[in-house]
mmCIF file of C-alpha atoms in Angstrom:
data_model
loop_
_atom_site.group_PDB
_atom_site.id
_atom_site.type_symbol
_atom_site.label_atom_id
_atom_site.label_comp_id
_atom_site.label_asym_id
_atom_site.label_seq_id
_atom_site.Cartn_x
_atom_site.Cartn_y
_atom_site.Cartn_z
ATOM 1 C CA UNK A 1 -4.531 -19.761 18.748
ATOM 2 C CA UNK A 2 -1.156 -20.394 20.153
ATOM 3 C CA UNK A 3 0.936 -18.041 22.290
ATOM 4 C CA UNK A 4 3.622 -18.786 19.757
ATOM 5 C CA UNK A 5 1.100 -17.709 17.004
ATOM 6 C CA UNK A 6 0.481 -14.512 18.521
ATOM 7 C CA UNK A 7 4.201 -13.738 18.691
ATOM 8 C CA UNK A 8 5.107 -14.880 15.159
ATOM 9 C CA UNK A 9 1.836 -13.601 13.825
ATOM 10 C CA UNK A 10 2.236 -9.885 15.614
ATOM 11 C CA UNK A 11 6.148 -10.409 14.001
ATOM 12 C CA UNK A 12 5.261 -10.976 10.659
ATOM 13 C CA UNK A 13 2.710 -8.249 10.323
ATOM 14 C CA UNK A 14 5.911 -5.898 12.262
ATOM 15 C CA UNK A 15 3.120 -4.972 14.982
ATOM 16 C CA UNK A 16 3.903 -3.904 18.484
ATOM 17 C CA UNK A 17 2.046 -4.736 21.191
ATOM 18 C CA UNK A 18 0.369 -1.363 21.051
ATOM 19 C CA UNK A 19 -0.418 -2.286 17.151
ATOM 20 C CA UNK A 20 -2.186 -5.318 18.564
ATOM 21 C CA UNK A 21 -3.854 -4.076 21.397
ATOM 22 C CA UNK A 22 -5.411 -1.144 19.087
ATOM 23 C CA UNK A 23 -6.463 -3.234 16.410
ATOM 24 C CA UNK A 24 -8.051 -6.009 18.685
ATOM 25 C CA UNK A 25 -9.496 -3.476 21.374
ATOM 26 C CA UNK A 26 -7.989 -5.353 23.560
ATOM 27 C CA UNK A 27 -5.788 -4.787 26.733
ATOM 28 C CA UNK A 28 -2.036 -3.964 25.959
ATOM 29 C CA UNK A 29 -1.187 -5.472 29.340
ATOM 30 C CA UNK A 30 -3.559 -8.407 28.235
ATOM 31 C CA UNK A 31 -2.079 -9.160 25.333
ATOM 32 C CA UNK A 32 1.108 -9.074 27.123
ATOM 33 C CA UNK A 33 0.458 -11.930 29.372
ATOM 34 C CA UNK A 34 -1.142 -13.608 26.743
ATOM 35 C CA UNK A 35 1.838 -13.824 24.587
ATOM 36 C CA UNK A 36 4.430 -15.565 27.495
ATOM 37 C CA UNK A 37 2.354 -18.710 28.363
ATOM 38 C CA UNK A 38 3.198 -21.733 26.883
ATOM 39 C CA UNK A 39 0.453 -23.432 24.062
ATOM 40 C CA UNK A 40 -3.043 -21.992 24.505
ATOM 41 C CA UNK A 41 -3.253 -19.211 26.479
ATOM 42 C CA UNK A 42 -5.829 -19.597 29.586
ATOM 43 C CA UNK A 43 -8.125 -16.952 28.540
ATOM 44 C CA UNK A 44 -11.497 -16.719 27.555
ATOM 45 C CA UNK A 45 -12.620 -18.016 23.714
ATOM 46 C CA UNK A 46 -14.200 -14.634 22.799
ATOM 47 C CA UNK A 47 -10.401 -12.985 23.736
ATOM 48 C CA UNK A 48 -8.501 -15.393 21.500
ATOM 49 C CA UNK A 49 -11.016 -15.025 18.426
ATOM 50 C CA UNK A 50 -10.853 -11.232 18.599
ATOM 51 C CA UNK A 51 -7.090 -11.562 18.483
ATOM 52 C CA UNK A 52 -7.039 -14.444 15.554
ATOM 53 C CA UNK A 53 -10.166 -12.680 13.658
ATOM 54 C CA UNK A 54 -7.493 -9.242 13.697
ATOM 55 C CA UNK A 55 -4.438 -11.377 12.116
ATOM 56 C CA UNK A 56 -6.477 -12.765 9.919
ATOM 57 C CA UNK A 57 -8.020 -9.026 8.674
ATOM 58 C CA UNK A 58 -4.453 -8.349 8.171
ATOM 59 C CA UNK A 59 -3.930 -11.751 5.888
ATOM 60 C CA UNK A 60 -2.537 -13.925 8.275
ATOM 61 C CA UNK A 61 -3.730 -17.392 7.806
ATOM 62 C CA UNK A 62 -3.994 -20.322 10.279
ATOM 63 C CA UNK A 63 -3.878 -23.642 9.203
ATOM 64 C CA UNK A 64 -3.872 -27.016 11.177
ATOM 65 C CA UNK A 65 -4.650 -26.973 15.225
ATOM 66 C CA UNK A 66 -2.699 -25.439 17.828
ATOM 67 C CA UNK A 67 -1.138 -28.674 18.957
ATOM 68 C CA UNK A 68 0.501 -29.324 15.796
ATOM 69 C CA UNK A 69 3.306 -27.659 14.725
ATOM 70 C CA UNK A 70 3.165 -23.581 14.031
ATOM 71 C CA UNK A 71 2.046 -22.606 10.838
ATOM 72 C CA UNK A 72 0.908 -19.757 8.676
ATOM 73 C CA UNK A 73 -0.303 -19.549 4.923
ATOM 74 C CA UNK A 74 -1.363 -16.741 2.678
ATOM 75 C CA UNK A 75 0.054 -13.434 2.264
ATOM 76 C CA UNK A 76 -0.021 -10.237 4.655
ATOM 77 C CA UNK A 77 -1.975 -7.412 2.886
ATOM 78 C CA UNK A 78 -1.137 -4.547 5.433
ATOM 79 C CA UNK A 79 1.271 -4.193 7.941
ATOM 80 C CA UNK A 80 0.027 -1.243 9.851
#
């Protein structure tokens, strides 16, 4: 997962920061610096599949790799 996928994926969904951090367990200030690095974040594996396994709870979809162009597919089935 992308730093460009977290941002569009925490837009579609309409979740803050806070929204993410809560759902993932995660860091707010984590997430944070997560989200302004370029491609995949430097972080450990377990980090970026807790934040990809939350999207995709919420019905976000990832399709193709993260060096190919962003993408999303399905439909969101909560947005809080």
């Amino acid at each position: 997962i992308t730093s460009d996928q977290i941002r569009a994926a925490r837009a579609l969904l309409r979740w803050s920061g806070r929204d993410l951090a809560e759902k993932t367990g995660l860091g707010f200030s984590t997430l944070m610096r997560l989200e302004v690095l370029d491609g995949v974040p430097s972080a450990q594996a377990k980090t970026l599949e807790t934040i990809q396994r939350a999207f995709e709870k919420a019905g976000i979809e990832f399709i193709g790799s993260p060096e190919e162009a962003l993408a999303f597919a399905g439909s969101i089935v909560s947005t809080q």
